[in-house]
Amino acid sequence: MKELVVISGKGGTGKTSITASFAVLSKNSVVADCDVDAADLFLVLNPKMITSGKFISGKKASIISEKCLSCGKCFYLCKFDAVSYDDLTGKYVICDTACEGCGVCAAFCPAGAISFTERECGEWFISKTSHGTMVHARLKIGAENSGKLVSLVRKIAREEGVKEKAEKIIVDGPPGIGCPVIASVTGSDAVFAVTEPSLSGKHDLERVSELVGHFNLPLFACVNKWDVNPEITLEIEKFCVKKGIFFCGKIPYDKNVTKAQIEGKSVVEYDESPAAREISKIWGNLCGKIL
Amino acid sequence: MTVAVASGKGGTGKTTVAVALVLSYDRNSVLLDCDVEEPNAGFFLRSKSIKKEEFSVPVPVIDAAKCNLCGRCADFCSFNALALAGSKILVFRDLCHSCGGCSLICPQNAVMEEKNIIGEIHSAESDKIFFVEGTLKIGKAMSPPLIREVKKYGKGENLTVIDCPPGNSCPMITAVRGADYVVLVTEPTPFGRHDLSLAAETVSEMKIPLGVILNRYGSGYKGVEEFCEKRGIEIILKIDEDIKIAQAQSEGKTILDVCPEMKDKMCGIVDKIQKGLTK
Amino acid sequence: MIVAVTCAGKSIDSPLDNRFGRAESFILFDLENGSFTFLDNEQNLNAAQGAGIQSAQKIAKSGATALITGHTGPKAFKVLSSAGISVYHSSAKTVKNAIEEFKAGKLEKAPNPDVESHWA
């Protein structure tokens, strides 16, 4: 079983549309949506939920108002500006989304007025789609630590993959190069980067390639909407050659990509469009190299 | 006034809008690029670099002469950045959130602080714009402290615009917190609608007023407008889909270079937000 | 000598847990008399980060001097070696099989961690 992670550096490059097409083209795979901040894959793959579970991660502090003496110690100790004074009640309150769960306030509150409890951060789901099993998740509004949820989604996807004797796991990764991305690429077999022909796109691919190099993984890339700027596309291709990134193809700007999404379908299911043809070709290239 | 420009998903045109807002504004303004994982706003400003500084966070270092291996620091640390292992305390700097708990809890006063460099802060200026961007070092996972630092540069000007990281989790919240108004940029697709709904919920929960800019308008999909109407969220601007804009941007040009009429629209938005806030 | 083994279940016949930091539990097996005790790891399953470090400290405190598991990452390995615990990587099916392999001298002491951080 091989695990392929699709990432993009910056968002909005068409990563999810391409991942959805891969999921449809691949005959025997489990799909994992690890872009938990903007988990959109379900809008195209239309999953039916089979099981779900809670995602607990870290802790959070909250002030028990009746016990609070309003001494302000928590306010001064908190390094995350999570404690504020409520003029109306004359008590201190902790903002859930700002609290990082360090526990300093709870440990040093002279009145023992701060509880420090487990934080429920979201939910994960195992679902069926017409193209196989899909594992996805939803982070609670403002919840932290999507990196761990990413690890959890990948782990469940691997378990499902083993059960089903799947050939591949296709992961829709998060944008950026931070914690969630690190959590989505470590221990995978190959990383596929979707980029676009712009200065930002090129810059982000450079950062992504450095990150992937850091983990010693093979990197594959494609340019989406390449004809928006053929010169930069060429520069990206050259960059790939120089860095040993396997360049799999370039997808033209095609309104059918948006139309497919509006219909709730993947690009390759929607129509015999130029983008669909190129995505199929890229998938062929990728499979040839990974398997 | 501080306006944060955010979006649930990336690539909707957040940076485009943030840059256009400051370039259109006639008085002095500040642009803060808080998308520290992929800072891109700088490409579009023709500004002169002023300085580049490393940014570090304090992390613990154990004074072995004072440490009696009681292990209370390791027990306390919620992030498992400290470990009692045999005859020493190990420090894992990249896991540390710099909460200061270990040094407060240590009965021997054996926990000192040292610097862990996690990124850099770059400031630049042009005529009327003071620009600051944070860049997270590759392999570092913790962006909120860097975002908080970049935000410190945004005080006292008529207009401060924050280019936020995408998504709805801690980095986005850290960037948005304290803003007077949030502009959410989205596009007319089902993905755009879904991500907007999450971002709008996050911003509402933070009790900050918000408006939507609908970018690449013209796909025929009405879901975003329906959503905004249902929630009573104002769509403050629609930008038509135009491949010229995408092409200009790919070369580092701004939307104002190809659509000069945008300048007035952007000024109008700033005015409107200002009036709405002082009402 | 006590050997700690990562365990995905509740008994000695349970599968060997491949993960160290987020292992379900540990079995502490006494080689002298063949008795064993059970050490829960529920708390680390839900740790936001640094589960390997936390588990390594747990093993260090338990009195075990050797650990058998599927894989270890760099941080956990650092804590384990600093605490003087020898690490053995095994692909045995069950905890019992892993202990048998160990007794028969079939396992080699790992000189280094074998997976990246954030492995699972």
XYZ file of C-alpha atoms in Angstrom:
690
model
C 0.000 0.000 0.000
C 1.424 3.366 -1.056
C 0.447 6.666 0.434
C 0.394 9.718 -1.821
C -0.040 13.169 -0.278
C -1.275 16.050 -2.423
C -0.194 19.473 -1.186
C 0.063 22.929 -2.663
C 1.987 25.454 -0.598
C -0.496 28.243 -1.145
C -4.203 27.542 -1.178
C -6.584 27.800 -4.103
C -4.337 26.159 -6.662
C -6.931 23.490 -7.464
C -5.483 20.871 -5.131
C -8.827 19.508 -3.946
C -10.316 19.328 -7.469
C -7.260 17.375 -8.606
C -7.289 15.100 -5.551
C -10.966 14.325 -6.168
C -10.153 13.398 -9.764
C -7.335 11.126 -8.585
C -9.772 9.457 -6.198
C -12.115 8.757 -9.083
C -9.363 7.584 -11.453
C -7.754 5.315 -8.888
C -9.484 1.976 -8.851
C -8.653 0.694 -5.424
C -7.816 3.392 -2.935
C -8.834 5.060 0.311
C -9.114 8.847 0.254
C -8.213 10.936 3.293
C -9.142 14.600 3.518
C -6.435 16.102 5.702
C -7.132 19.685 4.690
C -9.111 19.844 7.909
C -9.273 23.638 7.933
C -11.042 23.730 4.581
C -12.310 20.184 4.216
C -14.040 20.506 0.855
C -13.478 17.113 -0.704
C -16.873 15.925 0.537
C -18.588 18.481 -1.704
C -17.330 16.586 -4.747
C -17.166 12.973 -3.562
C -20.554 13.006 -1.783
C -19.733 10.570 1.030
C -22.270 8.698 3.145
C -21.114 8.596 6.738
C -20.643 5.132 8.289
C -18.846 5.816 11.585
C -17.611 8.841 13.437
C -15.694 9.700 16.570
C -14.638 12.609 18.710
C -11.252 14.201 18.452
C -9.758 15.176 21.786
C -6.524 17.078 21.885
C -4.744 19.014 24.558
C -6.455 20.879 27.345
C -8.104 24.175 28.057
C -8.447 26.368 31.087
C -11.612 28.044 32.283
C -12.349 30.229 35.274
C -14.989 29.114 37.733
C -16.592 32.481 38.239
C -17.975 31.814 41.749
C -14.520 30.984 43.073
C -12.623 33.790 41.308
C -11.262 36.463 43.657
C -10.434 38.820 40.780
C -6.790 39.020 41.884
C -5.604 39.119 38.276
C -2.721 36.696 38.688
C -3.861 34.647 35.681
C -4.046 37.814 33.627
C -0.404 38.652 34.358
C 0.903 35.114 33.954
C -0.778 34.251 30.654
C 1.654 34.602 27.749
C -1.077 34.217 25.156
C -3.303 37.185 26.059
C -6.099 34.711 26.647
C -7.274 36.211 29.939
C -9.312 39.392 29.992
C -11.174 41.375 32.584
C -14.918 41.554 32.224
C -16.059 45.017 33.300
C -19.650 43.902 33.703
C -19.051 41.128 36.212
C -15.767 42.324 37.673
C -14.267 38.880 37.056
C -11.604 37.515 34.792
C -12.509 35.294 31.837
C -10.482 33.042 29.566
C -11.012 33.175 25.830
C -11.325 29.616 24.527
C -9.778 30.291 21.164
C -6.772 32.156 22.591
C -5.988 29.627 25.353
C -3.122 27.364 24.290
C -3.668 24.957 27.164
C -0.374 25.449 29.016
C -1.955 25.214 32.471
C 0.063 28.017 34.084
C -3.022 29.944 35.218
C -4.632 26.853 36.744
C -1.450 25.883 38.586
C -0.855 29.311 40.109
C -4.394 30.516 40.828
C -4.406 31.202 44.586
C -8.133 30.480 44.809
C -8.085 27.218 42.857
C -10.688 28.834 40.636
C -9.409 27.611 37.295
C -10.342 24.244 35.859
C -7.998 22.586 33.381
C -9.785 19.961 31.327
C -9.556 18.001 28.083
C -10.476 19.896 24.982
C -12.800 18.462 22.372
C -11.413 19.754 19.096
C -13.486 18.112 16.421
C -14.884 14.967 14.867
C -13.640 12.387 12.381
C -15.711 10.300 9.965
C -15.352 7.134 7.922
C -17.643 7.320 4.904
C -18.446 5.473 1.705
C -18.388 7.157 -1.690
C -19.087 5.649 -5.082
C -15.306 5.540 -5.541
C -14.344 3.844 -2.294
C -13.827 4.692 1.336
C -13.183 8.232 2.461
C -11.859 9.371 5.831
C -12.433 12.997 6.748
C -12.774 15.283 9.730
C -14.128 18.536 10.968
C -12.268 20.790 13.326
C -14.376 22.767 15.756
C -14.535 26.477 15.110
C -11.343 28.006 16.360
C -9.928 24.703 17.539
C -6.171 24.402 17.591
C -3.793 21.749 16.495
C -5.003 20.513 13.188
C -1.656 18.697 12.912
C -2.765 16.016 15.305
C -6.122 15.626 13.611
C -4.221 15.201 10.347
C -2.212 12.367 11.922
C -5.403 10.785 13.221
C -7.175 10.961 9.838
C -4.149 9.404 8.132
C -3.948 6.668 10.728
C -7.624 5.758 10.323
C -7.201 5.833 6.537
C -4.244 3.442 6.796
C -6.261 1.074 8.988
C -9.133 1.162 6.490
C -6.665 0.647 3.670
C -5.229 -2.458 5.329
C -8.734 -3.856 5.925
C -9.755 -3.311 2.324
C -6.409 -4.353 0.861
C -6.282 -1.002 -0.916
C -3.432 -0.257 -3.291
C -3.164 3.394 -2.437
C -4.078 6.023 0.056
C -4.639 9.430 -1.489
C -4.339 12.280 0.974
C -5.652 15.783 0.333
C -3.129 17.743 2.360
C -3.412 21.142 4.009
C -1.911 24.347 2.584
C 1.223 25.988 3.964
C 4.400 24.436 5.333
C 3.607 24.397 9.081
C 2.531 21.792 11.575
C -0.446 20.314 9.649
C 1.648 19.900 6.505
C 4.505 18.283 8.398
C 1.971 15.937 9.960
C 0.528 15.090 6.555
C 3.769 14.237 4.747
C 5.855 12.436 7.378
C 5.949 8.716 6.818
C 4.156 8.894 3.461
C 5.582 7.396 0.267
C 5.351 10.328 -2.124
C 4.283 13.951 -2.193
C 2.547 15.593 -5.126
C 2.542 19.396 -5.258
C -0.062 21.324 -7.224
C 1.177 24.769 -8.083
C 0.122 27.665 -10.288
C 2.180 29.787 -12.654
C 2.682 32.933 -10.617
C 5.541 34.406 -8.623
C 3.756 33.374 -5.426
C 3.120 29.885 -6.769
C 6.767 29.446 -7.680
C 7.941 30.828 -4.364
C 5.625 28.469 -2.489
C 6.817 25.472 -4.505
C 10.375 26.340 -3.527
C 9.381 26.328 0.136
C 7.419 23.099 -0.257
C 10.356 21.409 -1.964
C 12.647 22.429 0.862
C 10.205 20.995 3.398
C 9.753 17.732 1.516
C 13.526 17.483 1.079
C 13.828 17.852 4.835
C 11.869 14.604 5.186
C 13.663 12.857 2.352
C 10.538 12.084 0.340
C 10.154 11.948 -3.454
C 8.397 15.062 -4.751
C 6.206 15.238 -7.857
C 4.658 18.410 -9.226
C 2.250 19.818 -11.772
C 1.247 23.327 -12.796
C -2.457 24.134 -12.827
C -3.826 26.819 -15.175
C -0.408 26.836 -16.844
C -1.495 28.959 -19.815
C -2.229 31.897 -17.500
C 1.521 32.489 -17.597
C 3.560 30.218 -19.891
C 6.858 31.946 -19.000
C 6.566 31.240 -15.288
C 5.358 27.714 -16.067
C 8.605 27.194 -17.951
C 10.575 28.577 -15.015
C 8.788 26.173 -12.685
C 9.575 23.265 -15.004
C 13.239 24.277 -14.994
C 13.210 24.595 -11.234
C 11.803 21.059 -10.997
C 14.527 19.649 -13.228
C 17.202 21.404 -11.169
C 15.827 20.132 -7.869
C 15.087 16.586 -8.984
C 11.337 17.107 -8.713
C 9.467 14.871 -11.136
C 7.327 17.159 -13.296
C 4.115 15.295 -14.183
C 2.305 17.722 -16.434
C 0.503 21.032 -16.839
C -3.240 21.568 -16.716
C -4.788 24.320 -18.850
C -7.122 27.009 -17.542
C -10.546 25.467 -18.071
C -13.937 26.729 -16.950
C -15.157 23.139 -16.766
C -13.219 22.772 -13.515
C -15.532 25.264 -11.787
C -18.588 23.914 -13.593
C -17.836 20.392 -12.382
C -17.524 21.651 -8.803
C -20.846 23.476 -9.027
C -22.431 20.210 -10.172
C -20.816 18.405 -7.247
C -18.634 16.246 -9.482
C -14.934 15.716 -10.005
C -13.357 17.216 -13.114
C -12.787 13.832 -14.755
C -16.396 12.761 -14.264
C -17.896 15.975 -15.568
C -16.875 16.170 -19.177
C -14.254 15.288 -21.730
C -12.603 18.633 -21.052
C -8.963 19.598 -21.717
C -8.324 19.808 -17.967
C -9.814 16.346 -17.415
C -7.597 14.839 -20.122
C -4.456 16.348 -18.627
C -5.363 15.267 -15.097
C -5.809 11.685 -16.333
C -2.416 11.851 -18.013
C -0.792 13.187 -14.842
C -2.377 10.403 -12.821
C -0.934 7.879 -15.287
C 2.524 9.435 -14.917
C 2.290 9.401 -11.154
C 1.138 5.773 -10.937
C 3.945 4.742 -13.230
C 6.484 6.282 -10.873
C 5.040 5.381 -7.492
C 3.890 1.814 -7.999
C -8.660 51.311 12.138
C -7.500 47.743 11.590
C -9.049 45.678 8.810
C -8.174 41.983 8.666
C -8.509 40.335 5.271
C -9.140 36.627 5.658
C -10.717 33.663 3.908
C -11.657 30.156 4.890
C -9.793 28.615 1.997
C -6.632 29.846 0.361
C -6.316 31.247 -3.138
C -9.529 33.260 -3.148
C -7.772 36.581 -3.605
C -7.112 37.588 -0.009
C -3.681 39.034 -0.731
C -5.014 40.763 -3.873
C -7.606 42.583 -1.793
C -5.246 43.418 1.078
C -2.696 44.921 -1.313
C -5.336 46.816 -3.296
C -6.767 48.320 -0.107
C -3.483 49.897 0.987
C -2.429 50.936 -2.523
C -5.755 52.690 -3.066
C -5.765 54.489 0.244
C -4.694 58.134 -0.014
C -3.201 58.529 3.412
C -0.532 56.626 5.304
C -1.263 53.000 5.933
C 0.320 49.812 7.215
C 0.138 46.406 5.571
C 0.973 43.423 7.745
C 1.524 40.093 6.027
C 0.577 37.617 8.730
C 0.365 34.677 6.329
C 3.762 33.681 7.734
C 3.808 30.204 6.209
C 3.504 31.592 2.695
C 3.979 35.374 2.786
C 3.216 36.717 -0.690
C 1.960 40.295 -0.293
C 5.487 41.680 -0.660
C 5.588 40.621 -4.311
C 3.000 43.237 -5.168
C 4.425 46.248 -3.373
C 7.254 48.154 -4.907
C 8.724 49.024 -1.587
C 12.195 49.619 -0.266
C 13.468 47.227 2.345
C 14.276 48.834 5.688
C 15.371 45.981 7.866
C 15.310 42.265 8.382
C 15.440 40.813 11.857
C 15.430 37.320 13.196
C 12.539 36.501 15.451
C 12.961 34.167 18.355
C 10.844 32.822 21.171
C 12.146 32.127 24.687
C 12.688 28.455 25.475
C 13.979 26.870 28.676
C 17.536 25.851 29.351
C 18.354 23.930 32.499
C 21.156 24.994 34.815
C 22.532 21.540 35.629
C 24.377 22.858 38.688
C 21.121 23.916 40.321
C 18.806 21.170 38.985
C 18.076 18.404 41.490
C 16.174 16.255 38.971
C 12.853 16.523 40.794
C 11.121 16.426 37.379
C 8.421 18.920 38.245
C 9.096 20.979 35.117
C 8.640 17.901 32.916
C 5.474 16.892 34.781
C 4.081 20.376 34.425
C 4.775 20.968 30.746
C 1.524 20.462 28.837
C 3.433 20.340 25.566
C 5.919 17.641 26.583
C 8.818 19.919 25.743
C 10.762 18.780 28.816
C 11.640 15.251 29.832
C 13.315 13.743 32.850
C 15.607 11.105 31.401
C 18.120 9.392 33.653
C 20.411 11.994 35.128
C 19.295 15.021 33.154
C 16.374 17.070 31.920
C 16.100 17.087 28.140
C 14.590 20.122 26.394
C 12.753 19.801 23.072
C 12.736 23.407 21.944
C 10.431 22.998 18.978
C 7.621 21.704 21.167
C 7.833 24.630 23.593
C 5.022 27.199 23.535
C 6.988 29.632 25.731
C 4.351 29.671 28.460
C 6.946 30.141 31.182
C 5.409 27.447 33.392
C 8.617 25.458 33.884
C 10.552 28.371 35.317
C 7.649 29.324 37.582
C 7.273 25.785 38.912
C 10.966 24.977 39.459
C 11.736 24.986 43.197
C 15.478 25.284 42.533
C 15.355 28.253 40.184
C 17.227 26.124 37.698
C 15.242 27.027 34.589
C 16.805 29.814 32.543
C 15.697 31.142 29.175
C 17.414 31.140 25.818
C 16.320 32.108 22.329
C 14.940 29.785 19.681
C 14.829 31.441 16.275
C 11.589 30.519 14.507
C 11.454 33.065 11.712
C 12.209 36.536 10.552
C 10.478 39.863 10.351
C 11.037 42.052 7.379
C 9.899 45.646 7.153
C 9.825 47.847 4.093
C 8.273 51.106 2.971
C 7.110 52.972 -0.083
C 5.451 56.410 -0.386
C 2.587 55.946 1.965
C 2.790 52.309 2.927
C 4.691 50.750 5.758
C 4.914 47.034 5.115
C 5.859 44.261 7.548
C 5.974 40.568 6.822
C 6.796 37.587 8.960
C 8.360 34.477 7.464
C 8.276 31.235 9.397
C 11.446 29.173 9.165
C 10.957 25.935 7.280
C 10.432 22.982 9.590
C 9.118 25.184 12.419
C 5.563 24.391 13.337
C 4.550 27.252 15.592
C 3.333 30.336 13.759
C 1.169 32.224 16.333
C 4.060 33.902 18.231
C 5.458 35.233 14.941
C 2.002 36.457 13.899
C 1.583 38.234 17.240
C 4.942 39.926 16.733
C 4.104 41.142 13.209
C 0.841 42.577 14.536
C 2.733 44.774 16.996
C 3.810 46.950 14.061
C 0.251 47.888 13.244
C -0.535 50.611 15.697
C -1.447 54.248 15.365
C -1.986 54.579 11.623
C -5.189 55.634 9.904
C -5.461 52.281 8.264
C -3.813 48.976 9.101
C -4.575 46.042 6.833
C -3.732 42.502 7.892
C -3.253 39.791 5.286
C -4.282 36.732 7.342
C -3.321 33.085 6.944
C -6.019 30.923 5.352
C -8.212 28.558 7.310
C -10.044 28.873 10.616
C -7.628 27.495 13.167
C -5.172 29.109 15.539
C -3.018 31.045 13.045
C -6.042 32.694 11.411
C -7.602 33.511 14.771
C -4.349 34.951 16.066
C -4.138 37.208 13.009
C -7.770 38.333 13.145
C -7.982 38.921 16.895
C -8.255 42.587 17.837
C -9.191 43.765 14.325
C -12.022 46.306 14.029
C -13.454 44.719 10.918
C -12.907 41.528 8.937
C -13.198 41.258 5.176
C -13.751 37.669 4.065
C -12.775 37.039 0.471
C -14.448 34.142 -1.287
C -15.351 32.895 -4.736
C -18.661 31.747 -6.231
C -18.176 27.989 -5.971
C -19.416 25.327 -3.543
C -15.918 25.213 -1.966
C -16.002 28.979 -1.613
C -19.389 28.888 0.082
C -18.477 26.126 2.493
C -15.211 27.718 3.559
C -16.891 31.098 3.875
C -19.526 29.647 6.174
C -16.820 28.325 8.526
C -14.831 31.558 8.466
C -17.951 33.653 9.042
C -18.858 31.498 12.026
C -15.369 31.914 13.478
C -15.400 35.696 13.055
C -18.930 36.007 14.451
C -17.879 34.010 17.479
C -15.080 36.530 18.007
C -17.720 39.282 17.840
C -16.011 41.261 15.070
C -18.117 42.861 12.336
C -17.561 41.390 8.893
C -18.293 41.800 5.201
C -17.701 39.643 2.147
C -15.871 40.314 -1.101
C -17.000 37.951 -3.823
C -14.064 37.466 -6.178
C -14.066 35.909 -9.672
C -17.743 36.690 -9.940
C -19.682 35.275 -12.867
C -19.648 31.494 -12.572
C -23.415 31.463 -12.347
C -23.343 29.833 -8.915
C -25.595 31.665 -6.470
C -24.786 29.742 -3.281
C -22.546 32.411 -1.770
C -25.130 35.169 -2.236
C -27.854 32.961 -0.777
C -25.684 32.198 2.213
C -24.889 35.879 2.837
C -28.512 36.881 2.528
C -29.622 34.192 4.965
C -27.016 35.238 7.505
C -27.456 38.960 7.007
C -23.862 39.398 5.881
C -23.232 42.257 3.496
C -21.412 41.600 0.228
C -19.327 44.758 0.046
C -17.827 44.141 -3.389
C -18.039 41.803 -6.355
C -14.970 41.470 -8.574
C -15.729 40.003 -11.994
C -13.893 36.911 -13.211
C -11.240 38.145 -15.636
C -8.274 36.157 -16.833
C -6.429 39.484 -17.249
C -6.372 39.840 -13.472
C -4.913 36.369 -12.986
C -2.293 37.061 -15.654
C -1.308 40.405 -14.176
C -0.981 38.847 -10.757
C 1.140 35.986 -11.934
C 3.674 38.640 -12.977
C 3.573 40.496 -9.683
C 1.236 43.229 -10.945
C -1.771 44.209 -8.881
C -5.432 44.352 -9.712
C -5.140 48.158 -9.829
C -2.743 47.885 -12.770
C -5.363 46.204 -14.944
C -8.574 47.556 -13.398
C -7.891 51.197 -12.455
C -11.536 51.624 -11.481
C -10.844 49.368 -8.499
C -9.050 52.220 -6.732
C -12.288 54.103 -6.119
C -14.089 50.948 -5.109
C -11.410 50.065 -2.568
C -11.451 53.609 -1.145
C -15.219 53.340 -0.969
C -14.914 50.153 1.063
C -12.524 51.739 3.554
C -14.835 54.755 3.924
C -17.859 52.579 4.372
C -16.188 50.432 7.016
C -14.987 53.533 8.854
C -18.453 55.070 8.842
C -20.083 51.831 9.863
C -17.744 51.528 12.832
C -18.161 55.068 14.111
C -21.930 54.933 13.785
C 15.371 -7.505 34.164
C 12.104 -5.921 33.096
C 11.220 -5.499 29.413
C 8.500 -3.070 28.322
C 6.507 -4.025 25.213
C 4.004 -1.802 23.368
C 0.647 -3.511 23.320
C -2.457 -2.885 21.190
C -4.924 -4.497 23.549
C -5.260 -5.778 27.056
C -3.377 -9.062 27.209
C -0.047 -10.664 26.422
C -1.645 -12.278 23.351
C -2.698 -8.881 22.017
C -0.942 -7.498 18.946
C 2.349 -5.677 19.369
C 1.543 -1.970 18.963
C 3.715 -0.585 16.169
C 3.614 2.887 17.626
C 5.551 3.854 20.660
C 4.347 7.328 21.722
C 0.710 6.651 21.080
C 0.776 2.947 21.924
C -2.461 1.817 23.565
C -0.633 0.347 26.528
C 2.581 -1.273 27.721
C 3.205 -4.716 29.139
C 6.044 -4.857 31.661
C 7.453 -8.343 31.502
C 9.777 -9.645 34.223
C 12.290 -11.980 32.568
C 13.349 -13.543 35.888
C 9.996 -14.990 36.902
C 7.839 -14.605 33.772
C 5.281 -12.421 35.527
C 3.955 -9.261 33.932
C 2.045 -6.110 34.736
C 0.020 -3.805 32.628
C 0.649 -0.070 32.149
C -2.083 2.048 30.633
C -1.189 4.772 28.103
C -4.594 6.348 27.536
C -3.354 9.783 28.569
C -0.690 9.874 25.860
C -3.090 8.769 23.146
C -4.728 12.151 23.583
C -1.601 14.238 24.116
C -1.557 17.201 21.777
C 2.112 16.699 21.065
C 5.210 14.998 22.413
C 3.490 11.673 23.097
C 6.748 9.807 22.453
C 8.604 11.905 25.022
C 5.869 11.340 27.567
C 5.762 7.587 26.935
C 9.547 7.363 27.183
C 9.477 8.993 30.623
C 6.759 6.607 31.650
C 8.907 3.626 30.664
C 11.908 5.149 32.458
C 9.881 5.486 35.655
C 8.488 1.960 35.395
C 11.876 0.395 36.062
C 12.125 -1.330 32.692
C 15.600 -1.389 31.151
C 14.637 -2.534 27.671
C 11.801 -1.652 25.301
C 10.375 -3.652 22.410
C 8.190 -1.768 19.943
C 7.513 -1.398 16.222
C 9.196 1.929 15.644
C 10.639 4.847 17.560
C 11.031 8.462 16.517
C 14.001 10.726 17.273
C 12.640 12.484 20.357
C 11.433 9.363 22.149
C 14.690 7.623 21.290
C 16.687 10.460 22.779
C 14.784 10.261 26.066
C 15.016 6.465 26.173
C 18.744 6.323 25.528
C 19.424 9.150 27.938
C 17.535 7.148 30.584
C 19.644 4.074 29.797
C 16.882 2.020 28.192
C 17.845 -0.232 25.269
C 15.441 -0.116 22.329
C 14.560 -3.126 20.157
C 12.443 -2.761 17.013
C 10.336 -5.790 16.207
C 7.725 -6.719 13.645
C 6.340 -9.617 15.703
C 2.584 -10.169 15.529
C 1.854 -10.336 19.252
C 3.414 -9.135 22.476
C 4.113 -12.742 23.429
C 5.935 -13.416 20.128
C 7.987 -10.262 20.585
C 9.105 -11.412 24.054
C 9.979 -14.853 22.684
C 12.072 -13.264 19.931
C 13.829 -11.176 22.546
C 14.546 -14.159 24.798
C 15.895 -16.148 21.856
C 18.310 -13.301 21.117
C 16.726 -12.662 17.730
C 16.302 -8.929 18.252
C 19.133 -6.486 17.791
C 19.552 -3.399 19.893
C 18.598 -0.375 17.781
C 21.436 2.128 17.402
C 19.088 4.852 16.116
C 15.419 5.799 15.820
C 13.902 4.337 12.654
C 11.086 6.762 11.820
C 10.548 10.510 11.605
C 8.770 12.608 14.186
C 4.984 12.788 13.879
C 5.024 9.279 12.483
C 1.613 8.455 13.893
